[in-house]
Coordinates of C-alpha atoms in Angstrom, one line a residue:
X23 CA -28.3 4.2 -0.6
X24 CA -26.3 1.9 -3.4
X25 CA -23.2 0.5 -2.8
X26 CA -21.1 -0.6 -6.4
X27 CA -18.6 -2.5 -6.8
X28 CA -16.1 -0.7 -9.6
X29 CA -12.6 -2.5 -8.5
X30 CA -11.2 -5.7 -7.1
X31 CA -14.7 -7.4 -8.3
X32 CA -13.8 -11.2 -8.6
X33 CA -10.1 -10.2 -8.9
X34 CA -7.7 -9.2 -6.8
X35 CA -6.5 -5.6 -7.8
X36 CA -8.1 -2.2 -8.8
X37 CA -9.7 -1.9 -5.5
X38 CA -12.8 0.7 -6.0
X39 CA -16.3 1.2 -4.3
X40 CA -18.9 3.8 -4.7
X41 CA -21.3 4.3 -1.5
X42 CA -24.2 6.7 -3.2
X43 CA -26.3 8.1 -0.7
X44 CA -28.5 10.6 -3.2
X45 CA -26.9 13.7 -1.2
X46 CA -23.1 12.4 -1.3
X47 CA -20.7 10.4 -3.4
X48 CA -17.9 8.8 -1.4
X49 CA -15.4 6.2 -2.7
X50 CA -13.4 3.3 -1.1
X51 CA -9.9 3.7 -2.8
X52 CA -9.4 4.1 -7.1
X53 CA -6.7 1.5 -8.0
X54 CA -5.0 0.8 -10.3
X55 CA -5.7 -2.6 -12.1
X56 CA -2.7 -5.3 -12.9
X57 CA -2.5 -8.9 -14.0
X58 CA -3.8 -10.4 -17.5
X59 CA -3.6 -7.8 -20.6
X60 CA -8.1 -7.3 -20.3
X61 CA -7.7 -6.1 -17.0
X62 CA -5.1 -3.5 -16.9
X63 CA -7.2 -2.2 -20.2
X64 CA -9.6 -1.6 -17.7
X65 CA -7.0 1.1 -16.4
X66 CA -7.2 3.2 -19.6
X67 CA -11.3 3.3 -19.9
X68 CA -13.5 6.1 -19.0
X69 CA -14.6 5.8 -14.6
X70 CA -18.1 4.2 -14.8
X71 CA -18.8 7.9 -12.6
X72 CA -18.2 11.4 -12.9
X73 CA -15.7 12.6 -11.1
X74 CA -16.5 15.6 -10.7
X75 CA -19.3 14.3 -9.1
X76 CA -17.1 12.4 -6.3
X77 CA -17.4 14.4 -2.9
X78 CA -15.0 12.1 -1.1
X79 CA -12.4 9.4 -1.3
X80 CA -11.5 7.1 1.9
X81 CA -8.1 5.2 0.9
X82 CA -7.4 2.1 2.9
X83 CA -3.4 2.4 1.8
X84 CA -0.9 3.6 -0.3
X85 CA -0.2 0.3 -2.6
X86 CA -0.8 1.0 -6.2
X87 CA -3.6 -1.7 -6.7
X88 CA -6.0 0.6 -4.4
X89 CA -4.6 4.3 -4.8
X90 CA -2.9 4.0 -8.4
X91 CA -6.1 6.0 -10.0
X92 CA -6.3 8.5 -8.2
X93 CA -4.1 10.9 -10.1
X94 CA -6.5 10.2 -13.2
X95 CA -9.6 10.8 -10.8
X96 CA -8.0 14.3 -10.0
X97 CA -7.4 15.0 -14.2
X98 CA -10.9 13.9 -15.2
X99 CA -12.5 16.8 -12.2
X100 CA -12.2 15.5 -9.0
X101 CA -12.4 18.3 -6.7
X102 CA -13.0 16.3 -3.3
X103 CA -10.9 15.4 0.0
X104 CA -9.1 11.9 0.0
X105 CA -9.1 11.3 3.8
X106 CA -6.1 8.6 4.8
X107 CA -3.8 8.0 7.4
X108 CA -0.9 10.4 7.4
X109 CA 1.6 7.5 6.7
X110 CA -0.4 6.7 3.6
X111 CA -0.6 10.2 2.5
X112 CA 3.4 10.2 3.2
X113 CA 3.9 7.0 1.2
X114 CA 1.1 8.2 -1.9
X115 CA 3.2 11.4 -2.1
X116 CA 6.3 9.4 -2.9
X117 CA 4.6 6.1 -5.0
X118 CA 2.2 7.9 -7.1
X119 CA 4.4 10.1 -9.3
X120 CA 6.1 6.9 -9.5
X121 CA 3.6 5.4 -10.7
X122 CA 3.1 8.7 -13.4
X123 CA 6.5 8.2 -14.4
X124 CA 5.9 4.6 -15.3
X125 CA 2.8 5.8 -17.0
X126 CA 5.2 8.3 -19.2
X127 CA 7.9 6.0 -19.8
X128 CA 6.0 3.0 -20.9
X129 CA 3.6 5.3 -23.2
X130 CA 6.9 6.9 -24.7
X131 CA 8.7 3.2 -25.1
X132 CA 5.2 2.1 -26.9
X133 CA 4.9 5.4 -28.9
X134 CA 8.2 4.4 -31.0
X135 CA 6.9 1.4 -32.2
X136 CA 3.4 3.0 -33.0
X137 CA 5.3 5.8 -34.5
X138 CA 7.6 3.1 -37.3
X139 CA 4.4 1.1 -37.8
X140 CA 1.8 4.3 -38.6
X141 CA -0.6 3.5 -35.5
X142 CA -2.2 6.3 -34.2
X143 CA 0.2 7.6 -30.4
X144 CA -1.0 6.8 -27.0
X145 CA -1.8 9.2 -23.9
X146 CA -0.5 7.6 -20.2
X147 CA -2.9 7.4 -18.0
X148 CA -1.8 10.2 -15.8
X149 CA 1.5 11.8 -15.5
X150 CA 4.1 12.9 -13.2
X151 CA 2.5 16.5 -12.8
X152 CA -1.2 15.1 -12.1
X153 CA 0.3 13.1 -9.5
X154 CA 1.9 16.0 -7.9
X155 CA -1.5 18.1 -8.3
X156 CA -3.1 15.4 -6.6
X157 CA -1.6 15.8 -3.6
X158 CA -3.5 18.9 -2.4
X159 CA -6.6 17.1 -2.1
X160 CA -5.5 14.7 0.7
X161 CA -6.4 15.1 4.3
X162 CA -5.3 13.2 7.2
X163 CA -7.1 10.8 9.6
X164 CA -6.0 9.7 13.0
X165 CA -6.5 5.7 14.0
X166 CA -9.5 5.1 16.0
X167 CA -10.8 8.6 15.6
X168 CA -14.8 9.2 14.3
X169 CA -14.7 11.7 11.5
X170 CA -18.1 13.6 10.7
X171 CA -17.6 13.9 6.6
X172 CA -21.5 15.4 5.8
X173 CA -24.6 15.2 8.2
X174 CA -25.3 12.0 7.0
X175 CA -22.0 10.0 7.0
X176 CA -19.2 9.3 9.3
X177 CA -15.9 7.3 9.0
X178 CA -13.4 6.0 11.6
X179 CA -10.0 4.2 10.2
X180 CA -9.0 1.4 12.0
X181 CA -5.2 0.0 11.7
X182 CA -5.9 -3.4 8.9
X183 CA -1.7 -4.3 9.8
X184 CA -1.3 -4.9 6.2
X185 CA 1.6 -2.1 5.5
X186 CA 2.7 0.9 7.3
X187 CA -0.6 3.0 7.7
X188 CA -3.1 0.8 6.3
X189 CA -6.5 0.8 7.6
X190 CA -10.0 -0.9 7.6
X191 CA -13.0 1.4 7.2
X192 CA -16.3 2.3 9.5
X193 CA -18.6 3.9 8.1
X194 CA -21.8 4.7 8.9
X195 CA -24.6 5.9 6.7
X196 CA -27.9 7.7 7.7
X197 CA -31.1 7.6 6.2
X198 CA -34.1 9.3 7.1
X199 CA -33.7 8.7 10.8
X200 CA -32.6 5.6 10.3
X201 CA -28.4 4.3 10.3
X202 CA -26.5 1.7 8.1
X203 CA -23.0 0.6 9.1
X204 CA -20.8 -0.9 6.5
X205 CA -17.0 -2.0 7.1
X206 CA -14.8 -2.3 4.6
X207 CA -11.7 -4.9 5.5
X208 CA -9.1 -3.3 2.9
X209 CA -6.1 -5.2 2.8
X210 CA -5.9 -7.4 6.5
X211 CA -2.4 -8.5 7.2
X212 CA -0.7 -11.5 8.2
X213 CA -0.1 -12.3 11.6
X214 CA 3.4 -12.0 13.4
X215 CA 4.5 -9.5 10.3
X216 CA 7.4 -7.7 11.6
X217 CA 7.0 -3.5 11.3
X218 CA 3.3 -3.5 11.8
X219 CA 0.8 -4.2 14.6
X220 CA -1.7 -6.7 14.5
X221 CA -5.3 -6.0 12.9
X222 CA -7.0 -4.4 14.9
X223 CA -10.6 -6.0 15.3
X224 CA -14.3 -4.0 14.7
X225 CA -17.2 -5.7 16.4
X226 CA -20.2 -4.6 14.4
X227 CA -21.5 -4.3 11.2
X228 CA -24.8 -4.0 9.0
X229 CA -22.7 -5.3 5.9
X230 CA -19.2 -6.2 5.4
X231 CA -16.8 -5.9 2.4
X232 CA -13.9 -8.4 2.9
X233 CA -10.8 -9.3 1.5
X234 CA -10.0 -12.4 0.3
X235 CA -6.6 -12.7 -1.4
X236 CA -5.8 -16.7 0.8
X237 CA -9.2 -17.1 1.2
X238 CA -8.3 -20.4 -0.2
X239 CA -5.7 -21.8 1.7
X240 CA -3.8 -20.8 4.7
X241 CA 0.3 -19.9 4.9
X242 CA 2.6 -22.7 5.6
X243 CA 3.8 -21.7 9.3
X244 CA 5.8 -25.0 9.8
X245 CA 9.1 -23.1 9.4
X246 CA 9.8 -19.5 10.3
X247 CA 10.5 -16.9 7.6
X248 CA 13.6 -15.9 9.3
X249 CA 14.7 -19.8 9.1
X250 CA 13.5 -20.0 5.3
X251 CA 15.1 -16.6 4.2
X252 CA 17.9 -17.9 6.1
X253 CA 18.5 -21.0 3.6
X254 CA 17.7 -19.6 0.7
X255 CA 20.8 -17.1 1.2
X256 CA 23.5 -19.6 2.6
X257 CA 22.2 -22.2 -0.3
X258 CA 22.5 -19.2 -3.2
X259 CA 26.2 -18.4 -1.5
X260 CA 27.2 -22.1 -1.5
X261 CA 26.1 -22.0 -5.7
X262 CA 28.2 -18.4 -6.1
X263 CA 25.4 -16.9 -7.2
X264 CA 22.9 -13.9 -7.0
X265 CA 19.5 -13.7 -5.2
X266 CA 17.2 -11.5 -6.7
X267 CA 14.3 -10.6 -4.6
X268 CA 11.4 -9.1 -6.2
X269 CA 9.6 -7.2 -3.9
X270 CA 6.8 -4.4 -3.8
X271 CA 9.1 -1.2 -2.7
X272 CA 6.4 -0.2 0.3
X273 CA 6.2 -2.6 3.6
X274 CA 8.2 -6.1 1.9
X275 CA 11.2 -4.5 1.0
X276 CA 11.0 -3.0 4.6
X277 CA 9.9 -6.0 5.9
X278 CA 13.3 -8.0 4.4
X279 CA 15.6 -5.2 5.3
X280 CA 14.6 -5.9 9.0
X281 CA 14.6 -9.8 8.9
X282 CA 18.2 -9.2 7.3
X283 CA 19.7 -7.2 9.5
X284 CA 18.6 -9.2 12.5
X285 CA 19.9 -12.6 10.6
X286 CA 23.2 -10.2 9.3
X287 CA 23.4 -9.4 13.1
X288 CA 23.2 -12.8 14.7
X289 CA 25.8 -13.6 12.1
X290 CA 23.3 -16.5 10.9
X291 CA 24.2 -16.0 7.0
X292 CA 27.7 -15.5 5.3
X293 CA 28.8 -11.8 4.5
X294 CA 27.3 -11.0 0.8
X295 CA 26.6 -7.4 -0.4
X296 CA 22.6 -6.3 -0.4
X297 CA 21.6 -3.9 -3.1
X298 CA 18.8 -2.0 -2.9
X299 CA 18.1 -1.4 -6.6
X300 CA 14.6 0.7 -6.6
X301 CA 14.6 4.8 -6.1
X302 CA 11.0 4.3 -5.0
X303 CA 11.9 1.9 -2.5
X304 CA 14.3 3.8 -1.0
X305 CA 12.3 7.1 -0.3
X306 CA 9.8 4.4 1.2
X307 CA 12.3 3.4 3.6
X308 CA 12.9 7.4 4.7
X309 CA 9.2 7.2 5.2
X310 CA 9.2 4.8 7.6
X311 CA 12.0 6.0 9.7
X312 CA 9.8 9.4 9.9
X313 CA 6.7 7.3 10.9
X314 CA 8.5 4.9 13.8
X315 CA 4.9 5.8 15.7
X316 CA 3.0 4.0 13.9
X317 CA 5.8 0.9 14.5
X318 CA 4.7 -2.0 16.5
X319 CA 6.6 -2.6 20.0
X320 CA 9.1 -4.9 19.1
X321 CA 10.0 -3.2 15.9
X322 CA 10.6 0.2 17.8
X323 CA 12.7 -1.9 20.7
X324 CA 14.9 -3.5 17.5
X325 CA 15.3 -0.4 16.1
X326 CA 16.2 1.6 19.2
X327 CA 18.9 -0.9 21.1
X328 CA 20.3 -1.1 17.2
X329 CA 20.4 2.7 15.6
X330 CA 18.6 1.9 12.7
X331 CA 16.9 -0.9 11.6
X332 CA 17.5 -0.5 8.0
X333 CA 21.6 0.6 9.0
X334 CA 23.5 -2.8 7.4
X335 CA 26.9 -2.5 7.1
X336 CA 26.5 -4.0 3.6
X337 CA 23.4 -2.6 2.7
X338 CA 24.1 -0.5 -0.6
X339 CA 21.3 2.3 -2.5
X340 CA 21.1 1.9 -6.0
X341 CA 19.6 5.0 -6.7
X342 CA 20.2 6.3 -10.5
X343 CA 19.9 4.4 -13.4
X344 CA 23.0 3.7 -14.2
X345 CA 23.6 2.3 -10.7
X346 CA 21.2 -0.2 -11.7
X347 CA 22.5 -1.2 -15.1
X348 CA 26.4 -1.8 -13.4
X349 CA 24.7 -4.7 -11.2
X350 CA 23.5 -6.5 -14.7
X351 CA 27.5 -7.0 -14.8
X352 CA 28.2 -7.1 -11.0
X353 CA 30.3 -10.8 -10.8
X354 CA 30.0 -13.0 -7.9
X355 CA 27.5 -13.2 -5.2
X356 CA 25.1 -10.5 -4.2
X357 CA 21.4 -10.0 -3.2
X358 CA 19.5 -7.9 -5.1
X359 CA 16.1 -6.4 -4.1
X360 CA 13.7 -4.5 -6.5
X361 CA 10.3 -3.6 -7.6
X362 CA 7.9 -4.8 -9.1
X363 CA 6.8 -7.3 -6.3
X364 CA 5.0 -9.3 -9.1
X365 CA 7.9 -9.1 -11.2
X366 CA 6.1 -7.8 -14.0
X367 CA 7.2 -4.0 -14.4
X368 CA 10.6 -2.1 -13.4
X369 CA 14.1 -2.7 -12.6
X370 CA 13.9 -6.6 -11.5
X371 CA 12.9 -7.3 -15.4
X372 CA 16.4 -6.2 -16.2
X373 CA 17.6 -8.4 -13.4
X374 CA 15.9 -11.3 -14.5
X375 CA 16.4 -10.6 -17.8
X376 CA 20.1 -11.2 -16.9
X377 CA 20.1 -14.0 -14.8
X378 CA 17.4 -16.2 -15.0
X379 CA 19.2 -18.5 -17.8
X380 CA 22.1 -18.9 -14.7
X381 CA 21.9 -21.7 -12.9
X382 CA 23.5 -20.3 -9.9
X383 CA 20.9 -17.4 -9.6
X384 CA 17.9 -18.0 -7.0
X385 CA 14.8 -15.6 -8.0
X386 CA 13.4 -15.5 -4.4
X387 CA 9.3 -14.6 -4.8
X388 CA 8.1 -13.1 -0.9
X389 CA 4.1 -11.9 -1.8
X390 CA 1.4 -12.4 -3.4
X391 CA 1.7 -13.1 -7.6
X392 CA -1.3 -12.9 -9.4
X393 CA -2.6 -14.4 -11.9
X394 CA -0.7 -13.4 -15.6
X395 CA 1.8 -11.7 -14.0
X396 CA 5.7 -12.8 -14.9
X397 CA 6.0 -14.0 -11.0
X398 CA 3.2 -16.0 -11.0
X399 CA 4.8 -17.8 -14.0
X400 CA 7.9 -18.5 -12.9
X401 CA 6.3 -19.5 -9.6
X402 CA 4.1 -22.2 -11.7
X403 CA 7.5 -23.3 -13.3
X404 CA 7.5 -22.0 -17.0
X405 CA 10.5 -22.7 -18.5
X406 CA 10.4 -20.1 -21.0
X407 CA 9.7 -16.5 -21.1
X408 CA 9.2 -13.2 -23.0
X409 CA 11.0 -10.1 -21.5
X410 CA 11.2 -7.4 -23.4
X411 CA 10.9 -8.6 -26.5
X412 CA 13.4 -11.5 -25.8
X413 CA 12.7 -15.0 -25.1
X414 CA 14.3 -16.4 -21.7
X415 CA 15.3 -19.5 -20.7
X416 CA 14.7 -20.4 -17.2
X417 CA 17.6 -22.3 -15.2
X418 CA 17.1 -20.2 -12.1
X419 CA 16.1 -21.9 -8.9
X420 CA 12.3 -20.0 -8.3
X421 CA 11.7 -20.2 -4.5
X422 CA 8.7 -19.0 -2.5
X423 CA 9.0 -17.5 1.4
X424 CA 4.8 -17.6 1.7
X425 CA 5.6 -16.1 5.4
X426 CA 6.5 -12.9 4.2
X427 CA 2.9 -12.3 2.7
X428 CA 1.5 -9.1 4.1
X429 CA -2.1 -10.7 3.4
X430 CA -3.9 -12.8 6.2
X431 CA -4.4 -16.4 5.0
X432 CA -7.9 -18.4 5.6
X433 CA -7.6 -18.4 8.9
X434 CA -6.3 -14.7 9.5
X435 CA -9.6 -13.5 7.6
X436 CA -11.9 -15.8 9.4
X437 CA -10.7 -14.9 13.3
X438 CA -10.6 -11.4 12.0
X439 CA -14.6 -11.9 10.9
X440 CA -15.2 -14.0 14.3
X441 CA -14.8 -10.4 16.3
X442 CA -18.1 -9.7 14.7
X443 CA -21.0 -9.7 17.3
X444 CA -23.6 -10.2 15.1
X445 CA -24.1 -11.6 11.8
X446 CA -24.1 -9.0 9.1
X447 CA -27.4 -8.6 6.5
X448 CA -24.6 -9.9 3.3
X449 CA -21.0 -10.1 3.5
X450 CA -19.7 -9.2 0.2
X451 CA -16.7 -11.0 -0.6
X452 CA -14.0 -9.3 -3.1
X453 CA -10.5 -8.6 -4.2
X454 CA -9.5 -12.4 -4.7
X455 CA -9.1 -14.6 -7.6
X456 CA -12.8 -16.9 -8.5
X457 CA -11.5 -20.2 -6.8
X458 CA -10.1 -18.3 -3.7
X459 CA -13.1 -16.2 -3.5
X460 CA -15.7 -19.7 -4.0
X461 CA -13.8 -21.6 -1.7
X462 CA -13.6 -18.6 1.1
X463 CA -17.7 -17.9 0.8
X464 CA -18.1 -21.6 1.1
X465 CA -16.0 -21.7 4.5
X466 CA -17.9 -18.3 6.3
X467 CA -21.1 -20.1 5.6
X468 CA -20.2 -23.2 7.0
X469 CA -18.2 -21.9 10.0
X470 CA -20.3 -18.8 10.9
X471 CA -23.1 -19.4 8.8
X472 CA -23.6 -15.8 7.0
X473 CA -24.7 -14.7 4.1
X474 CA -22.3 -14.1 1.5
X475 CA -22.4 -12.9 -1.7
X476 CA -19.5 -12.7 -4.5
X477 CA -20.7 -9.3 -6.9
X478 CA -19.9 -9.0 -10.0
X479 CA -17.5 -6.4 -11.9
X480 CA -20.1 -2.6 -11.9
X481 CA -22.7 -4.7 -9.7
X482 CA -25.0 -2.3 -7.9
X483 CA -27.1 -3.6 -4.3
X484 CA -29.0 -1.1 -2.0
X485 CA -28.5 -1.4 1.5
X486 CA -30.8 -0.5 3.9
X487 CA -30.9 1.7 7.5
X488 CA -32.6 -0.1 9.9
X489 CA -30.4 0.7 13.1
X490 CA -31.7 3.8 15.1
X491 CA -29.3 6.7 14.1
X492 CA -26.8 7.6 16.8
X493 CA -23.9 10.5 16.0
X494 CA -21.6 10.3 18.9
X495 CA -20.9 13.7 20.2
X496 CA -17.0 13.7 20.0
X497 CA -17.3 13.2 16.0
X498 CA -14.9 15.3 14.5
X499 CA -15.9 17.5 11.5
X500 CA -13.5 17.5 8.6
X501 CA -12.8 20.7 6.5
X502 CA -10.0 21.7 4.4
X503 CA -8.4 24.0 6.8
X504 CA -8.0 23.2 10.7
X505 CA -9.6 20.3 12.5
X506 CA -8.0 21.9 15.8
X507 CA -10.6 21.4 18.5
X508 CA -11.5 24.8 20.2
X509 CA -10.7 25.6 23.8
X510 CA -13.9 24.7 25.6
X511 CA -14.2 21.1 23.7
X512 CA -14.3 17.5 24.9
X513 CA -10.3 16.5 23.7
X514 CA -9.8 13.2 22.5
X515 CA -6.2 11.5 22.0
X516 CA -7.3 10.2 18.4
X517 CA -8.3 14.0 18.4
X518 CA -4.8 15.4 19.5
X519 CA -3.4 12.7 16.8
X520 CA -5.2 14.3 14.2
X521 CA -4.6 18.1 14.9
X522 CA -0.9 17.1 14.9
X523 CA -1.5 15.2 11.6
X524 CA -2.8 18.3 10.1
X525 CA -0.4 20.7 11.2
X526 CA 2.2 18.6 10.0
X527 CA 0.2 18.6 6.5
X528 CA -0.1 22.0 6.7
X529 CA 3.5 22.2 7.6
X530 CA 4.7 20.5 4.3
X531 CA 2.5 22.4 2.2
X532 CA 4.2 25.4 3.2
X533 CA 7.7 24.5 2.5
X534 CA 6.7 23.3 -0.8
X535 CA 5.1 26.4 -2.3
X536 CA 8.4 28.5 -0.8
X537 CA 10.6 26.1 -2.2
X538 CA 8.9 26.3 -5.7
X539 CA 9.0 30.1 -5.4
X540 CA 12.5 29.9 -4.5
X541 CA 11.7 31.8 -1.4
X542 CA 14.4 30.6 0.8
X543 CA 14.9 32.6 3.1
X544 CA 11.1 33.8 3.9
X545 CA 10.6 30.0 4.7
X546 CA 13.9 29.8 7.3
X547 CA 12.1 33.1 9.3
X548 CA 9.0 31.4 9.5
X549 CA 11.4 28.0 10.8
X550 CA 12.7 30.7 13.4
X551 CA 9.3 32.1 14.4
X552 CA 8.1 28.2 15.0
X553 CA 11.3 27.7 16.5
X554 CA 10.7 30.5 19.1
X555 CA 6.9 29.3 19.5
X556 CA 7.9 25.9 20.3
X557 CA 10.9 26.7 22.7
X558 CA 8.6 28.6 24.4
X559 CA 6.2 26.4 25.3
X560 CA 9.3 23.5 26.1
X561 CA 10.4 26.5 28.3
X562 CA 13.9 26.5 26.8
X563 CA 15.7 29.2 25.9
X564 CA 16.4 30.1 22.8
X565 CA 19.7 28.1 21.2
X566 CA 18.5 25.4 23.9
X567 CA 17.0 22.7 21.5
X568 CA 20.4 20.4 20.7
X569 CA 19.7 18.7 24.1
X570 CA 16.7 17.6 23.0
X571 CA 15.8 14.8 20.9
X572 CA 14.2 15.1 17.4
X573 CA 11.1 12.8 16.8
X574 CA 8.5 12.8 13.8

């Protein structure tokens, strides 16, 4: 078998791997690349695949940077099953015709200066519609639960505690009697991050593809977040002045609403308006209240004894466009959150565009900026910079909150790798910047002495079965209709997980093709038939269900 390294080789986005086993094609996300101009080109080439020839994609989560392709992956003939964790598919139903849109918008804005200047028009990448399309392919996968894809491969998703369903990947690969296992980190998060639980940690592991975004350097812990996020806002109130807060609209912006409404609570920080100025954002957020499972404890206990953690009194939805353009004239002091996190497309550009030549303004940076992107300047102190099309000078006080990372910092990724039993045959290190990436490879082989190797952009290695194969007998089989177990089975709970997963996919699918064919009121009797089923088996009556208490 070959494993290749198509994304997030020696930099930190457009996360993509190809495991090719001769029988089946299987890929470890398709994202989309950002940063420097001759990497997002990258995002406009021809896949160094077929993708027709693609039999299955296993996506770690929903940010952009590891799913953002595959809409294009669907266009160009992908006819597979994306298997991810049902938040993820929740959260990729909402960000990738987003991301389409942005495709649409910024190909039309570029368009009408080709089209003065005779150049020849541009295609996006994908649009809205592909998006959509792209949809049907996903299937769910429960935490902790071995999935049988083929005869030869199985995969089990482990929570990573990067973002609301994000997940680490086993999977294990057999050849001619013989088993490979290969883990694949995805994105690990930060310790302590509020929402999320902790990574969860995998023991074994024949090779290992890891992370290493802070593989240079570890997160300053001296002072909380809460304390930091804290000063920043009374300091900003004390100069009459805005905050903006860019902020990637899935998990930080989540992430800040919570820290706020516990500081807004505790009446720690002056009253000042919050705006949440990002559509995509926002249907994030409705996400996560429908996925308060997947919570960690604390989160769920805040939540509960408070009746909504995202419920702030002076917590305002900027939804429509011109919504947004009113706050570029909003006087006095406000904090205003919006994508992108980097700071380098959508709504906070306006923003900034606005107010970074304001002294009173505070630009407020709360993840990772990489390298070329707009943040990562004005992080690095540029005094001067182009947004769109109009030079900007900088008088804004840039601050950093490095506690709000949802990455795990030197340390995080090395405790996560000390779970390991056993020393892998190569650790492959990726999706990090050169010096992080150097410096982190240097550290493993000093402190746990493995081999490590740094691949290279479309770099191919064999790996090799050695292990004796072993398929444990509770492996689920996926299909494309029902993974429910059959009466006389053995019944896991990551079993029961996924069969409620799937019904609730299968759920959804249904009230979109009625609503798109306008078939109202066939879709509420089929509501009244489940209705009926479900009393039934609560043994309540009919009309009975307003005592109970909804849950998703």
């Amino acid at each position: 078998m070959k494993l290749r390294f198509l994304g997030a080789a020696q930099t930190v986005t457009g996360s993509c791997y190809l495991i090719d086993t001769g029988k089946t094609k299987l890929l470890v996300d398709c994202g989309l690349y950002q940063g420097p101009k001759e990497i997002k080109e990258r995002n406009y080439g021809e896949f160094p695949f077929n993708p027709a020839a693609i039999d299955f994609v296993c996506l770690t989560h929903a940010h952009t940077d590891h799913s953002g392709l595959l809409p294009k992956l669907a266009r160009l003939g992908f006819k597979g099953q994306i298997l991810a964790t049902a938040p993820t598919i929740d959260l990729c139903n909402i960000m990738l015709p987003d991301s389409g849109h942005i495709q649409e918008m910024e190909v039309e804005r570029k368009n009408r200066k080709a089209s003065r200047s005779g150049k020849p028009l541009l295609q996006p990448i994908y649009t809205v519609r592909d998006a959509a399309e792209t949809m049907k392919y996903f299937r769910p996968a429960g935490y902790r639960e071995t999935i049988q894809l083929t005869p030869e491969i199985r995969v089990r998703f482990q929570d990573s505690g990067h973002i609301l369903g994000s997940a680490s990947l086993e999977i294990w690969v057999t050849e001619a009697g013989k088993e490979a296992k290969i883990v694949f980190s995805g994105d690990l998060g930060n310790t302590n991050l509020p929402i999320v639980n902790e990574p969860t940690p995998i023991t074994d592991a024949d090779y290992i593809v890891v992370e290493s975004t802070y593989g240079d350097r570890d997160h300053d812990r001296s002072r909380s977040r809460l304390d930091l996020l804290q000063e920043v806002i009374q300091e900003t109130y004390d100069r009459g002045g805005k905050l903006l807060i860019p902020s990637f609209a899935i998990e930080r912006t989540q992430d800040l609403l919570y820290e706020l409404a516990q500081l807004f609570q505790k009446k720690l920080v002056p009253d000042i308006d919050i705006y949440i100025d990002s559509p995509l954002a926002i249907a994030a957020t409705e996400v996560f209240m429908k996925n308060m499972y997947y919570f960690d404890d604390e989160a769920k206990g805040f939540f509960t004894a408070n009746n909504g953690v995202f419920s702030l009194p002076n917590l305002h939805y900027s939804r429509r466009a011109e919504e947004s353009m009113a706050l570029n004239s909003l006087q006095g002091r406000a904090i205003i959150i919006a994508g992108s996190g980097m700071a380098d497309a959508g709504r906070i550009k306006h923003h900034l565009k606005h107010n970074l030549w304001r002294k009173e303004t505070t630009v407020l940076f709360v993840g990772f900026q990489a390298e070329g992107t707009l943040g990562r300047r004005l992080l690095e102190g540029e005094k001067q910079v182009r947004i769109h099309g109009e030079e900007i000078t900088v008088r804004a006080n840039i601050r950093n909150v490095p506690g709000f990372s949802g990455h795990a910092d030197r340390s995080g990724l090395i405790n996560w790798l000390k779970h390991f039993q056993r020393p892998p045959k190569t650790l492959f290190i990726t999706h990090g910047e050169p010096e992080a990436m150097n410096s982190f490879s240097d550290l493993i082989r000093q402190q746990l002495g493995w081999k490590t190797h740094i691949p290279a952009w479309l770099e191919e290695v064999p790996l090799l079965a050695e292990q004796p194969a072993e398929v444990p007998a509770a492996a689920a089989a996926v299909t494309s209709t029902s993974v429910l177990p059959s009466v006389g089975d053995l019944v896991t709970p990551e079993a029961a997980e996924r069969a409620y997963l799937q019904l609730r996919m299968l759920l959804r699918e249904l009230v979109e093709e009625e609503m798109d064919r306008h078939e109202y009121a066939r879709l509420l009797e089929h509501f009244k038939e489940l209705e009926k089923v479900i009393l039934s088996m609560l043994g309540r009556p009919l009309g009975g269900a307003g005592s109970g208490r909804a849950t998703g």
